[in-house]
Every structure is written in structure tokens, then in C-alpha cells.
mmCIF file of C-alpha atoms and ligand atoms in Angstrom:
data_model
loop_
_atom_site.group_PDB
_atom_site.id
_atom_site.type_symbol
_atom_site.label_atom_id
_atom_site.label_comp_id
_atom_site.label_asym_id
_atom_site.label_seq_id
_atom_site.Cartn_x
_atom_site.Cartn_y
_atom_site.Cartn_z
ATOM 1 C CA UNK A 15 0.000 0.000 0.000
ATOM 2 C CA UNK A 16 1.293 3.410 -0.698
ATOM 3 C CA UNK A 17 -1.454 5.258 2.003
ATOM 4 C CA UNK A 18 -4.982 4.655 1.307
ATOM 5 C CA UNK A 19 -4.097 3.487 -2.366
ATOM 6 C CA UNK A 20 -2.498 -0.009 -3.558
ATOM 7 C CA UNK A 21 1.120 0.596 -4.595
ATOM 8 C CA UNK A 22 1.393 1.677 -7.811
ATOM 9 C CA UNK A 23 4.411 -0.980 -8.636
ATOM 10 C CA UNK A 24 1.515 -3.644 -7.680
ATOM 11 C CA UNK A 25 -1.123 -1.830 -9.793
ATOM 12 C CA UNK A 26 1.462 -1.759 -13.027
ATOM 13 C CA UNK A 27 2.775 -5.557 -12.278
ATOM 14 C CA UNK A 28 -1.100 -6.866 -11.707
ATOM 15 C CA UNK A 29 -2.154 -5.305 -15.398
ATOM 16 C CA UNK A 30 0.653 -6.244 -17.158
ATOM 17 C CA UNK A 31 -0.373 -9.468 -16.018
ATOM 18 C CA UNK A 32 -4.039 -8.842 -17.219
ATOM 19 C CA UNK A 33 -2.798 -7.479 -20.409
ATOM 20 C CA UNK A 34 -0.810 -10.729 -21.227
ATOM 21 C CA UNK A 35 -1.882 -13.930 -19.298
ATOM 22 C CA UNK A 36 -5.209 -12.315 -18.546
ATOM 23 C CA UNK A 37 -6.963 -11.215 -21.297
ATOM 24 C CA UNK A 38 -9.359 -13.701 -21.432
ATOM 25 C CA UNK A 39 -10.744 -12.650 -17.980
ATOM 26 C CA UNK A 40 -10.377 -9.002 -18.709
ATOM 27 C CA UNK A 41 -12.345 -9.214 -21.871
ATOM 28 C CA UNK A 42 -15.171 -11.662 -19.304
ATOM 29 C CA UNK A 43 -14.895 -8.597 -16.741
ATOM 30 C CA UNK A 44 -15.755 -5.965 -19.346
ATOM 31 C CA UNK A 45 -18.354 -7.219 -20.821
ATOM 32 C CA UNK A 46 -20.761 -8.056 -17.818
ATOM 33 C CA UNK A 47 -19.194 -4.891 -16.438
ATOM 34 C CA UNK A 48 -20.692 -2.599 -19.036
ATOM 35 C CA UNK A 49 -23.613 -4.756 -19.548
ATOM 36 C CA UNK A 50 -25.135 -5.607 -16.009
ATOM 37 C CA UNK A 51 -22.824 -3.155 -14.014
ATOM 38 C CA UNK A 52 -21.751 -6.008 -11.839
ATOM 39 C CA UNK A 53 -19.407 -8.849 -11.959
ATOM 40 C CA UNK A 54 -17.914 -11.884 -9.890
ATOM 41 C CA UNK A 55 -14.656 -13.216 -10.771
ATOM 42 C CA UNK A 56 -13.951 -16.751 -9.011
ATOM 43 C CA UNK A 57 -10.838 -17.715 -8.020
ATOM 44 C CA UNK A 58 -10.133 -21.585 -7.294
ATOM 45 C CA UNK A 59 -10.982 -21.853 -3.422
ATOM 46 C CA UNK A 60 -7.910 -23.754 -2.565
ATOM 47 C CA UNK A 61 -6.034 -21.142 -2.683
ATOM 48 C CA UNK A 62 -4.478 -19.690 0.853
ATOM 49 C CA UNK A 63 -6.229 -16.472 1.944
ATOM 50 C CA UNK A 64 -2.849 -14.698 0.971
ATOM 51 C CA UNK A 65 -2.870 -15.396 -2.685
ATOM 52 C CA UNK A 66 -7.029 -14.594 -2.763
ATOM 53 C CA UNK A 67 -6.199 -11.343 -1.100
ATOM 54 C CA UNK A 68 -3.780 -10.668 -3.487
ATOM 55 C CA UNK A 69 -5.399 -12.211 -6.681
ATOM 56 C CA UNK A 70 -8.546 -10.314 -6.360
ATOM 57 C CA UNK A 71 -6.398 -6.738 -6.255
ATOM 58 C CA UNK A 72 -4.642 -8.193 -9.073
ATOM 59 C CA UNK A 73 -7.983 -8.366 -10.694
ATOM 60 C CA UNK A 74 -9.454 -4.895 -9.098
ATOM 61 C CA UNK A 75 -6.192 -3.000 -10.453
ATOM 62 C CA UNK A 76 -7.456 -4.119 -13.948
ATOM 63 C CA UNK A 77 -10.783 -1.615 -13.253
ATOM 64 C CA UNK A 78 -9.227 0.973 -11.348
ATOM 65 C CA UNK A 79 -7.229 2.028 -8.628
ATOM 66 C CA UNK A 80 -7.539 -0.170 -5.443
ATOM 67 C CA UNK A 81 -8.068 1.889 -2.383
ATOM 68 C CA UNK A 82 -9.244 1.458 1.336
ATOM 69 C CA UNK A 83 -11.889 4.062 2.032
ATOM 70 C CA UNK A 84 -11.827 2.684 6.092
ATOM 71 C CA UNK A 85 -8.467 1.396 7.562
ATOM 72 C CA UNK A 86 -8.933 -1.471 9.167
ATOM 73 C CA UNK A 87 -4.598 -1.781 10.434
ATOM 74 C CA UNK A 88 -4.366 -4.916 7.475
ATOM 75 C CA UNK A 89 -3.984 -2.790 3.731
ATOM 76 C CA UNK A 90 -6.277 -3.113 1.266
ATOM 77 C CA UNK A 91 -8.951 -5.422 2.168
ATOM 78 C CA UNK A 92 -11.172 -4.403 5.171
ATOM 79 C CA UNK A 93 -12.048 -7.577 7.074
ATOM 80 C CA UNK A 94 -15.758 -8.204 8.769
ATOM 81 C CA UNK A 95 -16.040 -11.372 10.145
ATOM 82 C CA UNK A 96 -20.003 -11.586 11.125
ATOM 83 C CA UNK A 97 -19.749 -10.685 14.826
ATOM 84 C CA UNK A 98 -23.326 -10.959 17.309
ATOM 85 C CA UNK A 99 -22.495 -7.678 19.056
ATOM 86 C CA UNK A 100 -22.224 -5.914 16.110
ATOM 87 C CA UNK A 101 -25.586 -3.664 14.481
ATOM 88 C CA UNK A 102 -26.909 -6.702 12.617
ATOM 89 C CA UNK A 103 -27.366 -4.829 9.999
ATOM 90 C CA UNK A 104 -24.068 -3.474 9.326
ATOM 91 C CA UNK A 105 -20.717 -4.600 7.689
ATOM 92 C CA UNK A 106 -20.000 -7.616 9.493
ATOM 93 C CA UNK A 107 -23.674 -7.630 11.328
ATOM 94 C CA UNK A 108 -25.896 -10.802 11.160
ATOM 95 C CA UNK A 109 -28.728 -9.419 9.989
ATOM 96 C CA UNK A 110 -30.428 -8.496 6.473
ATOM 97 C CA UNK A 111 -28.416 -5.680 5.176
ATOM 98 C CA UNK A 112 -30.851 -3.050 2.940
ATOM 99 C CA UNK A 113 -29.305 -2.483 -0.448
ATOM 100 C CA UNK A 114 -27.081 1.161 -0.367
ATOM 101 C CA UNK A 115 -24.123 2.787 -2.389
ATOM 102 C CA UNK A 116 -21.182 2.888 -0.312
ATOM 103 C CA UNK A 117 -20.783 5.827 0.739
ATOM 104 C CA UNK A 118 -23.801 7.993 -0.710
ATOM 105 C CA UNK A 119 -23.177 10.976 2.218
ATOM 106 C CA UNK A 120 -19.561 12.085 0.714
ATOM 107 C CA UNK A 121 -18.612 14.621 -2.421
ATOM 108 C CA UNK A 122 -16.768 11.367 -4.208
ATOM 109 C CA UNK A 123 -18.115 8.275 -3.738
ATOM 110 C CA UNK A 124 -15.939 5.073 -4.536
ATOM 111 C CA UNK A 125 -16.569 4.585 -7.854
ATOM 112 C CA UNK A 126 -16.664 0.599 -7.141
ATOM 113 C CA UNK A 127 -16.688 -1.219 -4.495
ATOM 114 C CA UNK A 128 -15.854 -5.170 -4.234
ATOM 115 C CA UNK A 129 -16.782 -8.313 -1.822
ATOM 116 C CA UNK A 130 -13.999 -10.576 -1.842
ATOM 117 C CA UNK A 131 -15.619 -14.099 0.352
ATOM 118 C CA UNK A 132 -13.468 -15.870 2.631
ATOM 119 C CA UNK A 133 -15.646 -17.646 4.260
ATOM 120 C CA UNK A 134 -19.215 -18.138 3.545
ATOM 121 C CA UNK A 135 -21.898 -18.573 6.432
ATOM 122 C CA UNK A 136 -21.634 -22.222 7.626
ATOM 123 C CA UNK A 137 -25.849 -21.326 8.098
ATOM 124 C CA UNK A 138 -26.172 -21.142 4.717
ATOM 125 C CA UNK A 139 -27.202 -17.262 4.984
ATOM 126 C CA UNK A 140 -25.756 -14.120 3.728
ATOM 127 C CA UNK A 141 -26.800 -14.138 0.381
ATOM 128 C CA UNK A 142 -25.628 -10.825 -1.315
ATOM 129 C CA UNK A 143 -28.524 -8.672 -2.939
ATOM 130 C CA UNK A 144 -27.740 -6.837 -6.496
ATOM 131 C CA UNK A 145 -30.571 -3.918 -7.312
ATOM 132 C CA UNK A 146 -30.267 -1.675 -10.074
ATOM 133 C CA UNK A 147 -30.381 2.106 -9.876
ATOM 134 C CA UNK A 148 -30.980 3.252 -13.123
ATOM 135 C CA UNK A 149 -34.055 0.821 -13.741
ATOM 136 C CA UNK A 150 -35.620 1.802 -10.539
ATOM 137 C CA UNK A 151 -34.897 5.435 -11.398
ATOM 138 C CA UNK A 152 -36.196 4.693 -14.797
ATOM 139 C CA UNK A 153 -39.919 4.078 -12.945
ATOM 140 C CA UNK A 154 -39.934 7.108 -11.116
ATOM 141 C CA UNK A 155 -43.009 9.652 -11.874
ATOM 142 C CA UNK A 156 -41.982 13.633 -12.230
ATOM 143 C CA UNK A 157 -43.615 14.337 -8.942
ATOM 144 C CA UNK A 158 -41.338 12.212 -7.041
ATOM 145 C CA UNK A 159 -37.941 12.419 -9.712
ATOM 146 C CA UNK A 160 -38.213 16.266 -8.591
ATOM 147 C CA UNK A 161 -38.589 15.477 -4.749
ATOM 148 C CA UNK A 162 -35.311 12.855 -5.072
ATOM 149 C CA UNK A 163 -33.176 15.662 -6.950
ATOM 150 C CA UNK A 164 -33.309 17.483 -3.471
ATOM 151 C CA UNK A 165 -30.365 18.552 -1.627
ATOM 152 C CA UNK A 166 -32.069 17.430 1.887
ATOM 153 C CA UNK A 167 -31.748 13.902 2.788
ATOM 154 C CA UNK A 168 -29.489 12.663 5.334
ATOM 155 C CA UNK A 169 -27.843 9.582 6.057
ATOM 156 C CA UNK A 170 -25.206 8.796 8.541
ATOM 157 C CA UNK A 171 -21.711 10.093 9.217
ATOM 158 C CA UNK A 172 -18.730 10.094 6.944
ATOM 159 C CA UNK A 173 -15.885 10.103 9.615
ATOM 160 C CA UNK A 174 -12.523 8.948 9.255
ATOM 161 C CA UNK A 175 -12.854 8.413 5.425
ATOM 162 C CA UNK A 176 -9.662 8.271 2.979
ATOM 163 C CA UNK A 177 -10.353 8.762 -0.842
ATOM 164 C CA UNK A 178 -13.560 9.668 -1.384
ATOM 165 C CA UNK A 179 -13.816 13.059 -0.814
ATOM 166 C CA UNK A 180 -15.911 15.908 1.719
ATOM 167 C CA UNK A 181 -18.600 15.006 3.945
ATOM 168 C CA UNK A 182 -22.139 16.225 2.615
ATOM 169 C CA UNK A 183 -24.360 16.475 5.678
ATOM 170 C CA UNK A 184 -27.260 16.378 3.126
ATOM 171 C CA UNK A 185 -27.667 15.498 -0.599
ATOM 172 C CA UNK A 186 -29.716 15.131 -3.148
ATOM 173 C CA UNK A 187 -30.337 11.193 -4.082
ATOM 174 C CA UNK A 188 -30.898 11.865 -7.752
ATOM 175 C CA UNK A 189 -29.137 14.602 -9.943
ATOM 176 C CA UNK A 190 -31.668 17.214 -11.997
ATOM 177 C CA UNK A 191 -29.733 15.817 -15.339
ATOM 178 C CA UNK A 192 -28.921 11.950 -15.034
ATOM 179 C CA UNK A 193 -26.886 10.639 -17.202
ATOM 180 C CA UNK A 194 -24.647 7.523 -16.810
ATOM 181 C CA UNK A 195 -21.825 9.539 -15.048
ATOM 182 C CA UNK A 196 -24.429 10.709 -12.249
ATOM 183 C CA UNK A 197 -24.678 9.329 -8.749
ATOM 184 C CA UNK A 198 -27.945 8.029 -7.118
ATOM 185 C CA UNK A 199 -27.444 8.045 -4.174
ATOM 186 C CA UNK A 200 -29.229 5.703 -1.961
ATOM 187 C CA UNK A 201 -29.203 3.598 1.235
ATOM 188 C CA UNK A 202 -31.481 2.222 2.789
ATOM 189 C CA UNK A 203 -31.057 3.220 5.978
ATOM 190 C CA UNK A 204 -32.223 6.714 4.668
ATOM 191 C CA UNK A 205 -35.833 5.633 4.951
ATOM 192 C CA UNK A 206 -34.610 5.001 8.884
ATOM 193 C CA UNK A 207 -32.831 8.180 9.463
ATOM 194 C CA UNK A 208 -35.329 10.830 11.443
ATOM 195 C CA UNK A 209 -34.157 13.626 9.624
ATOM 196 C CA UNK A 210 -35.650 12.281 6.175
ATOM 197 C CA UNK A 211 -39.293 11.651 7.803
ATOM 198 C CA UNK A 212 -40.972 14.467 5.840
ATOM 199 C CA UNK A 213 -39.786 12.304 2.716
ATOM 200 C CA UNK A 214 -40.183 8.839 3.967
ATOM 201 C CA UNK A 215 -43.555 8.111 1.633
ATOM 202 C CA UNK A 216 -41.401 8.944 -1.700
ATOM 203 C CA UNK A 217 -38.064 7.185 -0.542
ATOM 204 C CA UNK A 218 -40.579 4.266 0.320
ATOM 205 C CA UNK A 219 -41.316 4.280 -3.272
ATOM 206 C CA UNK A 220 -38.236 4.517 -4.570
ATOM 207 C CA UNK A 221 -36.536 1.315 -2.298
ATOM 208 C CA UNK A 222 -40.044 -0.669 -3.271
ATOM 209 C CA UNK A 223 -38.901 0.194 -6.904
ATOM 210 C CA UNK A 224 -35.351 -0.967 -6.327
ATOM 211 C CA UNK A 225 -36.359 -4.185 -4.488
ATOM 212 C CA UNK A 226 -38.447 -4.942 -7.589
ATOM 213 C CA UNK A 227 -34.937 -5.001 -9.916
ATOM 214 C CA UNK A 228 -33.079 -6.885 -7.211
ATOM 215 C CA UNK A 229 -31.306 -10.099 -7.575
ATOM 216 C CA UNK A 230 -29.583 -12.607 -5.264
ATOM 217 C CA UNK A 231 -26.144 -14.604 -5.379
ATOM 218 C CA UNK A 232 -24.494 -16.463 -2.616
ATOM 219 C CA UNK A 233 -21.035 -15.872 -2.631
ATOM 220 C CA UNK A 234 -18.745 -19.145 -2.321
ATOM 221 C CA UNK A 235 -15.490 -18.704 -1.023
ATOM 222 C CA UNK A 236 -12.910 -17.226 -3.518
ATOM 223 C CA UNK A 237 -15.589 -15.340 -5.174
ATOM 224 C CA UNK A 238 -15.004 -10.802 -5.745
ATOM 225 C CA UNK A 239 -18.350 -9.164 -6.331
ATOM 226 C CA UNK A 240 -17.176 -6.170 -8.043
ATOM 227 C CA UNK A 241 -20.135 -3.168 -8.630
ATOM 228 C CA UNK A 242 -20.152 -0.286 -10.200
ATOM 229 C CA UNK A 243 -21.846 2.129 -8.300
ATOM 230 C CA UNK A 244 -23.042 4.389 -10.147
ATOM 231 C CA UNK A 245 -25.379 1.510 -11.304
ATOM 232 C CA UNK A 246 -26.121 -0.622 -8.920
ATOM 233 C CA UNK A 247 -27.015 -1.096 -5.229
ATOM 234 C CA UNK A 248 -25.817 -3.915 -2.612
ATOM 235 C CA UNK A 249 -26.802 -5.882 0.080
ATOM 236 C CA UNK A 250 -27.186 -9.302 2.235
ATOM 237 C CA UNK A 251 -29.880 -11.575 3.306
ATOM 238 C CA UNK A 252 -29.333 -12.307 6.919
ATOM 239 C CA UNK A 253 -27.262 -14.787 8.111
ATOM 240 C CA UNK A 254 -28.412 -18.424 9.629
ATOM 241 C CA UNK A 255 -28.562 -19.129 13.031
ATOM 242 C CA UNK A 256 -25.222 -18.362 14.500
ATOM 243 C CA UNK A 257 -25.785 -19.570 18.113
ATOM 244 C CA UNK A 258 -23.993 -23.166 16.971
ATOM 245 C CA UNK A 259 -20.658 -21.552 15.546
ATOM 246 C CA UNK A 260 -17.382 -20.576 16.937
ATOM 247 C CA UNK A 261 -16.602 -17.005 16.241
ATOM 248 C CA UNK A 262 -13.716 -17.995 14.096
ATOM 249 C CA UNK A 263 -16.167 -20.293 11.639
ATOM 250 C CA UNK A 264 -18.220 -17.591 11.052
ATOM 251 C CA UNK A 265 -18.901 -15.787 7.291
ATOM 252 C CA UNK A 266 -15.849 -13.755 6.407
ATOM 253 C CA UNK A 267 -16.029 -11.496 3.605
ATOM 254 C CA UNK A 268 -13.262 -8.650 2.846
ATOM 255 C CA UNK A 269 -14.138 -5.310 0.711
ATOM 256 C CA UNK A 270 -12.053 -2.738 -0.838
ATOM 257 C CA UNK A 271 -13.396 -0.028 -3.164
ATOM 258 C CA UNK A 272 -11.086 1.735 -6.585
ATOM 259 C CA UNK A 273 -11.339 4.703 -8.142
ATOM 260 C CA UNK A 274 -12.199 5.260 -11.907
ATOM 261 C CA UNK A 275 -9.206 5.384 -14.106
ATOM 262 C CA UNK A 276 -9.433 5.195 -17.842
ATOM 263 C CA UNK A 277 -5.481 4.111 -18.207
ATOM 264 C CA UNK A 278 -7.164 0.695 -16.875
ATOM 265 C CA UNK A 279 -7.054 -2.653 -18.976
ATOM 266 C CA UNK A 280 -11.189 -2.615 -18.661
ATOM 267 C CA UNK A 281 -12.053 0.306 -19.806
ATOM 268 C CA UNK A 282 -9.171 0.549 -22.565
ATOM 269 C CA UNK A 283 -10.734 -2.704 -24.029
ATOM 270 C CA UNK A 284 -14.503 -0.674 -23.914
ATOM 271 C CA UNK A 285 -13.640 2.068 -25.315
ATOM 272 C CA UNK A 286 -11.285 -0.223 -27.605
ATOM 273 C CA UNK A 287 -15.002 -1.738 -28.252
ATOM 274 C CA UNK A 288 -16.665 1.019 -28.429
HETATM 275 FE FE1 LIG B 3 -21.759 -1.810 1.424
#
């Protein structure tokens, strides 16, 4: 790591290595990239935790830049093993996790973020939940397009942050023009937060909409989940009962986030297919 950021002799090694040996999986990553706005890239799931760790930046450095938006003290990846005293539905909680941006409440949201899976629940819970922005936004009427583009919702804090910019203590979910470089952003936990309660019957609307467009995957171990956010929302089923399992057996899942950069193999071979 070179701060926040993945060291730039790793970034340049891992797409030379795309560029050669992987251009079969870059060309795979592209297209469902552009297409669906979300990908998983499977690595065999004998490998150690090391080489995942590292194969899955590999892969990530072939999108963007790799980046940490919350140090957790280990580089890149930011660890959650599914803890019982944690808010269940956080990072790392046992509970269903409401579909969200990463992020939504700062000037620069990650551009991506990524699941790498570790360990999948032993429960068999914990599916992760794809929704699509754009075709929920799509459904919108005027009324409620114009009460989304305002700059007054609310959700959470941004503290401690690296890479993604100012906090915005409020912001408007939807931008007055969208196009396909525009954020929408949403969490869930806006409909939650008291200082949105004037708006809760239109953002009630608008996560019904998203649920409609949203799509589970279980994750098996060795498997990156890597969305683009401008496009599409995540989120988890709750986890099985966890009452039975050692801490240590429980789901482990890693994320890291990267920054837009056109120099990357991906979106040279778009706009190389464009
Ligand atoms: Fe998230």
C-alpha cells in the first residue's frame, strides 16, 4: 500500500499481467461490467487467503485504482467477520443488510466497491442482494424524480474516510440531469434516518422500486463481487442461526473499493469496443 491506495508498482505488475496472461478474464470482466454493471470473478478456493487477497487486487487494479476508504490496520482489504455484538445490519452484522451505495453521504463516492468471500456462512445465509439504480430510477413519476433531486436527505456520518472526498451532511439522491456519469445516491437506511421523515412516503417508493430489480447470489469462497456504483445497489440476506458456531467459523467477507481510471485494462478494451 502506498497510504490509502495499492502501490502503484503492484497496480502496473497486476495489469501487465491482465494485459498478457489475462486477457481472457479481462475481456469476461468488461463485458458483464458494461452490460449488467456487476461482476464476480472466481478464483479456485484452494487457494491460501494470501494469494485470494492478493489475486482479487490483481484483478481490481485491472478496473481501477484499489483503495481502502476505512483502515482497518491490514492494507487493502477491510475484514468483517459476522460478529453478534455488532448492528446486525451493518458490515460484518448478522442481519439483512438493505441495499445502499457505499458511501452515498460524501462529495466522491468510490466509484466501485468489491466483496472478496473468505468464508461463507456455515448457516447457509448471507446471500448478497444486487438492485439496479438506473431501472428503478427509470420508474420514477416527475412528482417524485423532482422530490429525489433534493439537496435534503441525510444519512449517517462520513468520519474517518480516505479517498472519497468531503462530507455532505445532506444530498440530493438523484441529480436534476442523469446521465450515466451521475450518482444516485441511496441507502437504505435513509428511509430510517429521522431527519428524512418528511420524505419517507417517496423514498418508500423509490426502495419498493429498487427491491423490484433486485437479484440474489451467494457468494462461495474465492468469489469478488465487483459493482459499479453508479449503477447498482448492494446488500445481504441475513445470516443463519449463528448460536452453533465458533466465532472464528463464522462468514468472512473482505471489501475494498477503486477509483475510476481510464489508463485501466477494462475500460481501454470498452472504449477499444466502443
Ligand atoms: Fe456496502
Amino acid at each position: 500500500m502506498d497510504g490509502h491506495v495499492l502501490a502503484a508498482q503492484s497496480v502496473a505488475t497486476a495489469r501487465s499481467t491482465l494485459l498478457t496472461a489475462g486477457t481472457a478474464l479481462t475481456h469476461a470482466l468488461s463485458g458483464r461490467l458494461a452490460s449488467a454493471g456487476w461482476v464476480i470473478a472466481s478464483f479456485p478456493p484452494e487457494l491460501p487467503d494470501t494469494l485470494l487477497r492478493q489475486a482479487a487486487a490483481g484483478v481490481l487494479s485491472g478496473v481501477g485504482q484499489p483503495f481502502y476508504s476505512i483502515d482497518g490496520g491490514r492494507g487493502l482489504w477491510l475484514d468483517s467477520l459476522a460478529a453478534l455484538d455488532r448492528d446486525p445490519h451493518s458490515f460484518g452484522g448478522v442481519g439483512a443488510q438493505a441495499v445502499h451505495i457505499d458511501a452515498p453521504n460524501v462529495t466522491e463516492p468510490p466509484d466501485y466497491t468489491s466483496l472478496l468471500m473468505l468464508c461463507p456462512d456455515p448457516a447457509g445465509g448471507g446471500k448478497s442482494v444486487i438492485a439496479d439504480l438506473r431501472a428503478a430510477a427509470d420508474q420514477l413519476d416527475e412528482h417524485d424524480r423532482e422530490l429525489l433531486t433534493r439537496p435534503v436527505f441525510a444519512e449517517g456520518r462520513a468520519e474517518r474516510l480516505h479517498g472519497i472526498g468531503e462530507p455532505l451532511p445532506t444530498f440530493p439522491i438523484l441529480d436534476e440531469r442523469p446521465s450515466k456519469h451521475t450518482w444516485i445516491r441511496w441507502a437504505g437506511k435513509l428511509l430510517t434516518d429521522d431527519r428524512n421523515t418528511a420524505y419517507l412516503p417517496v423514498l418508500t417508493r423509490f426502495a419498493s422500486l429498487l427491491e423490484a430489480t433486485a437479484r440474489q447470489v451467494l457468494l462461495r469462497r474465492g468469489d469478488l463481487l465487483i459493482a459499479d456504483q453508479r449503477r447498482v445497489a448492494h446488500g445481504r440476506t441475513a445470516l443463519g442461526r449463528q448460536d452453533q458456531l465458533v466465532p472464528a467459523a463464522r462468514r468472512l467477507l473482505c471489501q475494498a473499493k477503486v477509483r475510476f481510471d481510464a489508463n485501466a485494462p477494462i475500460h481501454e478494451l470498452l472504449r477499444w469496443a466502443a
